[in-house]
mmCIF file of C-alpha atoms and ligand atoms in Angstrom:
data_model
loop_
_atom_site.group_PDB
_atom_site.id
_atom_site.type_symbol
_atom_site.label_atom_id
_atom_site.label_comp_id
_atom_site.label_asym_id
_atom_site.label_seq_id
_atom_site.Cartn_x
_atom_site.Cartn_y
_atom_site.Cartn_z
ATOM 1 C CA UNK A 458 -11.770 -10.548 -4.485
ATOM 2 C CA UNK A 459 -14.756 -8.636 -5.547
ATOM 3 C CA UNK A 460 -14.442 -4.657 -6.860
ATOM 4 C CA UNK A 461 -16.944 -2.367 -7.584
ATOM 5 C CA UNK A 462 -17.659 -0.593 -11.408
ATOM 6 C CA UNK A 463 -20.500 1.594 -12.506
ATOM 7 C CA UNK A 464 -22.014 -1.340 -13.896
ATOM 8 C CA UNK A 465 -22.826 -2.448 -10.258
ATOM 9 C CA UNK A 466 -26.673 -2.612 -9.622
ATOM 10 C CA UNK A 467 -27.981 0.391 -7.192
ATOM 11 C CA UNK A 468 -28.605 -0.482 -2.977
ATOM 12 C CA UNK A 469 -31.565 -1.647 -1.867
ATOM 13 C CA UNK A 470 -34.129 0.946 -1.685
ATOM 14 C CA UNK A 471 -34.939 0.497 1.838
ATOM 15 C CA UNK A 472 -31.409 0.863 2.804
ATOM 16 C CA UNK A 473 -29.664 4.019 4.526
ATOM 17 C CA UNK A 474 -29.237 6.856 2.866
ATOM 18 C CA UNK A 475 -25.509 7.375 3.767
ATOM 19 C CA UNK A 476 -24.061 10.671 3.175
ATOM 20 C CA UNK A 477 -21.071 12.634 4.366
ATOM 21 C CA UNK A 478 -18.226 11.171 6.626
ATOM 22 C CA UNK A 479 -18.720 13.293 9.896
ATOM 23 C CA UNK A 480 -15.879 12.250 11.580
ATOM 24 C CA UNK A 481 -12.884 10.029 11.926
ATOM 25 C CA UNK A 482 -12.516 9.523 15.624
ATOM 26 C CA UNK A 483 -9.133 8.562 17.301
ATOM 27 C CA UNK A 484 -8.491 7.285 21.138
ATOM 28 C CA UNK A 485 -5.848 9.072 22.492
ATOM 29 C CA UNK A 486 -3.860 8.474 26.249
ATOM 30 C CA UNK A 487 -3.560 12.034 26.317
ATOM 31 C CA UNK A 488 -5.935 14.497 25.171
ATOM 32 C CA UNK A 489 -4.297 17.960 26.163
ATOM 33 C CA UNK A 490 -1.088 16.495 24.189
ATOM 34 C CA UNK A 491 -2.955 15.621 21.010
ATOM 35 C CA UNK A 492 -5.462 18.887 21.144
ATOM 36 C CA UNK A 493 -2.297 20.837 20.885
ATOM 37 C CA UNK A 494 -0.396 18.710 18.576
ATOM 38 C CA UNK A 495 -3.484 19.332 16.097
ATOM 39 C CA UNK A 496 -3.738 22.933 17.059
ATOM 40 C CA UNK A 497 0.292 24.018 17.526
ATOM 41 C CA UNK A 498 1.730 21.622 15.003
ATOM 42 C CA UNK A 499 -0.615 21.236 12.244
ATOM 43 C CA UNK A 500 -2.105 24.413 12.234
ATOM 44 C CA UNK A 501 -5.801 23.089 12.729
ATOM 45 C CA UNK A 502 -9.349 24.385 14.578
ATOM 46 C CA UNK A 503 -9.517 22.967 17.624
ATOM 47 C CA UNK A 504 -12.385 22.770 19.777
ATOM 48 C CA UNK A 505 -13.063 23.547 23.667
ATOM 49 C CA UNK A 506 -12.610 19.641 25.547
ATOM 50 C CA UNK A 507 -16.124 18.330 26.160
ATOM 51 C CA UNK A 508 -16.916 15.661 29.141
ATOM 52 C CA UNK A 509 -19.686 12.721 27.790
ATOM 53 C CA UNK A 510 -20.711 10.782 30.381
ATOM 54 C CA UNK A 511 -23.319 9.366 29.211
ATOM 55 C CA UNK A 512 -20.839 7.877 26.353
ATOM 56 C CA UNK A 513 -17.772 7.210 29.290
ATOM 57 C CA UNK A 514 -15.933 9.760 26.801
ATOM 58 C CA UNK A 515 -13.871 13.244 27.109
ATOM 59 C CA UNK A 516 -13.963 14.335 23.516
ATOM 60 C CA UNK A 517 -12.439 17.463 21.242
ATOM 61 C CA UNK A 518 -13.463 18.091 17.927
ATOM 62 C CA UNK A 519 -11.136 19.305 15.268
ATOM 63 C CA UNK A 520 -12.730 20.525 12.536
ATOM 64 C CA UNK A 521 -11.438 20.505 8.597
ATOM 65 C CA UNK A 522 -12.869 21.568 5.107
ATOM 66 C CA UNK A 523 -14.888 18.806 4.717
ATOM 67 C CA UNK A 524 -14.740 16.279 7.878
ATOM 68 C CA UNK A 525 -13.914 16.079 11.822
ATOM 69 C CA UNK A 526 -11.723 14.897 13.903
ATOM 70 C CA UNK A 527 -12.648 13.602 16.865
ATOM 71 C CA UNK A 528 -10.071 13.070 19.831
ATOM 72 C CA UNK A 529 -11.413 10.405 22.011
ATOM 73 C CA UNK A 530 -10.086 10.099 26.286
ATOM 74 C CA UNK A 531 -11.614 7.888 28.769
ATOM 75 C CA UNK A 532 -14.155 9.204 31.017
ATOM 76 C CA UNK A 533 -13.940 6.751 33.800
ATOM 77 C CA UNK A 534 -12.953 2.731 33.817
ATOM 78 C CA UNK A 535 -16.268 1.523 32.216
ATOM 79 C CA UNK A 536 -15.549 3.660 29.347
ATOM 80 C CA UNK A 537 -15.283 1.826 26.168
ATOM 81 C CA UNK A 538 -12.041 3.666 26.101
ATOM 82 C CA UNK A 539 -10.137 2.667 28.274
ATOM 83 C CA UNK A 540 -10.654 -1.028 27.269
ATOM 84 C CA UNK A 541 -9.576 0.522 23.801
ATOM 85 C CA UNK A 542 -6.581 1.926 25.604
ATOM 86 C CA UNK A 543 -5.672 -0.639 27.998
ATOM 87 C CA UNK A 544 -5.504 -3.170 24.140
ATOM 88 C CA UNK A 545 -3.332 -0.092 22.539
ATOM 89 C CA UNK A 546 -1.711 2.223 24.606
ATOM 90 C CA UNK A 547 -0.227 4.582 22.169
ATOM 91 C CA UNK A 548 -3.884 5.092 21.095
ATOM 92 C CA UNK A 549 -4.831 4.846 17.349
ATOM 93 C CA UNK A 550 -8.568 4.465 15.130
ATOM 94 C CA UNK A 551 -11.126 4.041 16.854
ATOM 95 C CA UNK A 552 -14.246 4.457 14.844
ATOM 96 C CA UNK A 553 -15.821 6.249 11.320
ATOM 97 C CA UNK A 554 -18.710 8.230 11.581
ATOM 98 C CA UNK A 555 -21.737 7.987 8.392
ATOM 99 C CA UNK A 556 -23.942 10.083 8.526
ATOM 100 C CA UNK A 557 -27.427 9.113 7.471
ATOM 101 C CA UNK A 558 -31.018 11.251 7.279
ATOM 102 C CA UNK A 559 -33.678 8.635 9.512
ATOM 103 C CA UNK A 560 -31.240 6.600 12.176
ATOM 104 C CA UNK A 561 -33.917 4.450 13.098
ATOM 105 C CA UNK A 562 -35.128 3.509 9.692
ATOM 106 C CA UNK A 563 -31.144 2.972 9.287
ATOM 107 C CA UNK A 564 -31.153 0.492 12.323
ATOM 108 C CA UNK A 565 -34.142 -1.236 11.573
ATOM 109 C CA UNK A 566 -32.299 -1.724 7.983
ATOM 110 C CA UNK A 567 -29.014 -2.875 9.329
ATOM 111 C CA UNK A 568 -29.532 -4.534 12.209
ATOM 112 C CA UNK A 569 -30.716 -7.922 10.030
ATOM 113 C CA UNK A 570 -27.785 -7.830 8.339
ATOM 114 C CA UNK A 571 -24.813 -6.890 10.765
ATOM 115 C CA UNK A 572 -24.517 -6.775 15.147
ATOM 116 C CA UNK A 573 -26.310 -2.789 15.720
ATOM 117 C CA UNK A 574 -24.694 -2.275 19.122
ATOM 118 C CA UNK A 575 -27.266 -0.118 20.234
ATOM 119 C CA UNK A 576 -30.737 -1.047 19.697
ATOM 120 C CA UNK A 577 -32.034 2.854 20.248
ATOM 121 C CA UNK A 578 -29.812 5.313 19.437
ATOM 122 C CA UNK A 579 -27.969 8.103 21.860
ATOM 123 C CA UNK A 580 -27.410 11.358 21.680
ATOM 124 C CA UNK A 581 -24.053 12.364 20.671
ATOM 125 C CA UNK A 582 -21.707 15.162 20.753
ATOM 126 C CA UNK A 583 -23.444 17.412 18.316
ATOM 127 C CA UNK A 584 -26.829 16.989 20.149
ATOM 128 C CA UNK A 585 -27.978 14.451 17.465
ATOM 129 C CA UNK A 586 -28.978 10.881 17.732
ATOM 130 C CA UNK A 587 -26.345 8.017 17.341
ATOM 131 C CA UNK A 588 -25.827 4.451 16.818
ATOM 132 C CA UNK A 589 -22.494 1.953 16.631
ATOM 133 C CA UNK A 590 -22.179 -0.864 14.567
ATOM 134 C CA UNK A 591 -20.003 -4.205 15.539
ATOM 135 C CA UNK A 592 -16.164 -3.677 14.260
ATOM 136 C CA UNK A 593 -16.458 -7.451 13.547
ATOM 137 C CA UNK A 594 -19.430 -7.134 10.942
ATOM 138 C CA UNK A 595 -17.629 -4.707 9.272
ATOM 139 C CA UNK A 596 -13.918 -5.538 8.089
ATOM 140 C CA UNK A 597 -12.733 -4.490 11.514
ATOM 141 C CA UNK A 598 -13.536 -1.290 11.674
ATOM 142 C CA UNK A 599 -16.506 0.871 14.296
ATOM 143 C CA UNK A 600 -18.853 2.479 12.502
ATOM 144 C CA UNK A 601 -20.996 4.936 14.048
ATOM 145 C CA UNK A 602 -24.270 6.451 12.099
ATOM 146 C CA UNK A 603 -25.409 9.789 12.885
ATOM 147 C CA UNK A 604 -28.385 11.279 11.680
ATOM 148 C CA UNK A 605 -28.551 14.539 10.063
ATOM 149 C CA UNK A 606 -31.435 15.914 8.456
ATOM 150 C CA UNK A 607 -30.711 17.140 4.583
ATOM 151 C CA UNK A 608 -31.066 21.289 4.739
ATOM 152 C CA UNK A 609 -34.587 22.095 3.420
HETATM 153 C C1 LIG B 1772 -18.789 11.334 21.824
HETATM 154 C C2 LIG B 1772 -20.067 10.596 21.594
HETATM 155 C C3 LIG B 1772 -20.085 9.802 20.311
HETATM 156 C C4 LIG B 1772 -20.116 10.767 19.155
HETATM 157 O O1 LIG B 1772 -21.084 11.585 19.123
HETATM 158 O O2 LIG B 1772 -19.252 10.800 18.276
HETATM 159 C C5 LIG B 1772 -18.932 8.837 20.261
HETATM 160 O O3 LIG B 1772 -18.181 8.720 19.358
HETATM 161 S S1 LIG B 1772 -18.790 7.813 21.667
HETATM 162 C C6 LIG B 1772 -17.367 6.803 21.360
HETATM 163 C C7 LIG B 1772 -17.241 5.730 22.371
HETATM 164 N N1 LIG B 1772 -18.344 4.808 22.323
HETATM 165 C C8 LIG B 1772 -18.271 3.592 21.773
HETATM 166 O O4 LIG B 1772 -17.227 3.155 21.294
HETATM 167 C C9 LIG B 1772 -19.542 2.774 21.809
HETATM 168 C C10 LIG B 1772 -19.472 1.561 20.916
HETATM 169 N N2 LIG B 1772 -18.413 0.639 21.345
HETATM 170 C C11 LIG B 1772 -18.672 -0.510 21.978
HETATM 171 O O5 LIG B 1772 -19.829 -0.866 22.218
HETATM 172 C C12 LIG B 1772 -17.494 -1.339 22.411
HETATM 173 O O6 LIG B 1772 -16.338 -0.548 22.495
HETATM 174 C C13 LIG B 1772 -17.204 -2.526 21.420
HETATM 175 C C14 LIG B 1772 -16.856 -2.044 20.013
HETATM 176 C C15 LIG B 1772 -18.424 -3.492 21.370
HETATM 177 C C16 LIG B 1772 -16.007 -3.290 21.968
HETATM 178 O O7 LIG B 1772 -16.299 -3.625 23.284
HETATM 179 P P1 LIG B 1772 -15.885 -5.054 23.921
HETATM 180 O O8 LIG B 1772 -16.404 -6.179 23.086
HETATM 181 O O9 LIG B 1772 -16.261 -5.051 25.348
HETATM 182 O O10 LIG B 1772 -14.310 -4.891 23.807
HETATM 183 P P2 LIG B 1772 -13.217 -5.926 23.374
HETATM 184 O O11 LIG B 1772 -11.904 -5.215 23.593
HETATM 185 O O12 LIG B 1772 -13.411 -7.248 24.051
HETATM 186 O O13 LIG B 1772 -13.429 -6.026 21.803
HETATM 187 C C17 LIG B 1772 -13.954 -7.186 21.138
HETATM 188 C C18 LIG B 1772 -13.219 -7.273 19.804
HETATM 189 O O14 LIG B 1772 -13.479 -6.080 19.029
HETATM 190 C C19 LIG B 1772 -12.239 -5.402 18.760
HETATM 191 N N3 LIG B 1772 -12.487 -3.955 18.883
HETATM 192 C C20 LIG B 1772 -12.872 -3.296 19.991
HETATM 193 N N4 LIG B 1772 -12.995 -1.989 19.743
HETATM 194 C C21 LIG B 1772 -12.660 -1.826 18.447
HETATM 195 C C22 LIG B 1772 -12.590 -0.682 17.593
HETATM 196 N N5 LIG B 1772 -12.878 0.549 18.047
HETATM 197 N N6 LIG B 1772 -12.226 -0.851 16.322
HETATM 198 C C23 LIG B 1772 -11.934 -2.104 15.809
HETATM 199 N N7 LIG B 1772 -11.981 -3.247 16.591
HETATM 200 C C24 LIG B 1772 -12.339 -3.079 17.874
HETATM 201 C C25 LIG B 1772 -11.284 -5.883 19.828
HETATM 202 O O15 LIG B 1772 -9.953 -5.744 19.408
HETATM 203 C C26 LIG B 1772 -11.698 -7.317 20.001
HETATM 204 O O16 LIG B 1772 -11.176 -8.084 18.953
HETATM 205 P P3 LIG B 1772 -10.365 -9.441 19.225
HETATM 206 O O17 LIG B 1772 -9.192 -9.052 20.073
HETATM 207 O O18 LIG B 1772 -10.007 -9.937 17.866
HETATM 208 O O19 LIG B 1772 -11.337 -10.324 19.951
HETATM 209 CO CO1 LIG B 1773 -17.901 9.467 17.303
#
C-alpha cells in the first residue's frame, strides 16, 4: 500500500490545478423529504429546488462554511439517476465535485490517463462549465470538475 509524505515529488506541471471541494452530491428517492431533513433537522441553508434537464437532474443545494451539498432526484427515466436509484433505493453518494481554474486544459490532461465521460464539458448548476470522470478510474468514486476562475 502506498502513502503519501512531504517528501513526495510535486504533480506534473501540466496537470489540473485542483482547488476547493465544491460539493459532495447525494441521490436521494425523495427530495422534499431530504431538503427538509437538512433544513428542519440539522439546522442548515437550504436552497430553492432547481429542475436540470439538460443533466436529467432535480437538484437543491445546501450550502455550509466551506462546501455544498448537493441533493440529487431524477428528472425523467434517462436520468443517470434513476439508474443510480433503481441500483440503491435508499439513495446514498453519488459523486465529489473538484474544482479546477481551465476545465478543458483539465480534460485534455486527464483524459490520457483515466475514462473523461464527457469529452466537452456542460454547464452546471452554478452556470459554470462541467465535466465527470469514470467512478471505475477512480477507486469507485464520480468525480465531477468544475471550473472556477481564481478571484483577480
Ligand atoms: C446538477 C448538474 C451537475 C452539477 O452542476 O453539479 C451534476 O452534478 S449532474 C449529476 C448527474 N450526472 C451524472 O451523473 C453524469 C455522469 N454520470 C454518468 O455518466 C453515468 O451515471 C455513469 C457514472 C457513467 C454510470 O452510468 P452507467 O454506466 O450507464 O451505469 P451503471 O449503473 O451500469 O454503472 C456502471 C458501473 O459504475 C458504477 N456506478 C455508477 N454510478 C456510480 C456512482 N455515482 N458512483 C460510483 N459508482 C457508480 C455502477 O455501480 C456500475 O458498477 P458495477 O455494478 O460494478 O458494474
Ligand atoms: Co454535481
Amino acid at each position: 500500500m502506498s502513502s503519501s509524505s512531504s517528501t513526495s515529488p510535486p504533480p506534473p506541471s501540466s496537470s489540473p490545478s485542483v482547488g476547493r471541494l465544491n460539493h459532495v452530491a447525494i441521490a436521494v428517492p425523495d427530495l422534499e423529504a431530504a431538503a427538509a431533513r437538512y433544513r428542519n433537522v440539522l439546522g442548515c441553508q437550504v436552497g430553492e429546488k432547481q429542475d436540470l434537464p439538460e443533466h436529467g437532474v432535480s437538484v437543491v443545494f445546501i450550502d455550509l462554511p466551506n462546501t455544498k451539498i448537493e441533493l440529487l432526484h431524477p428528472l425523467g427515466d434517462n436520468s443517470p439517476i434513476a439508474k443510480f436509484l433503481s441500483k440503491n433505493p435508499s439513495g446514498g453518494l453519488h459523486h465529489l465535485c473538484l474544482e479546477v481554474d481551465d476545465i478543458q486544459e483539465s480534460l485534455d490532461f486527464v483524459s490520457e490517463k483515466v475514462r473523461v465521460l464527457d469529452k466537452k464539458p456542460k454547464i452546471g448548476a452554478h452556470g459554470n462549465p462541467v465535466a465527470f470522470l469514470h467512478p471505475k478510474d477512480s477507486d469507485g468514486v464520480l468525480l465531477e470538475m468544475e471550473e472556477v476562475k481564481p478571484a483577480k
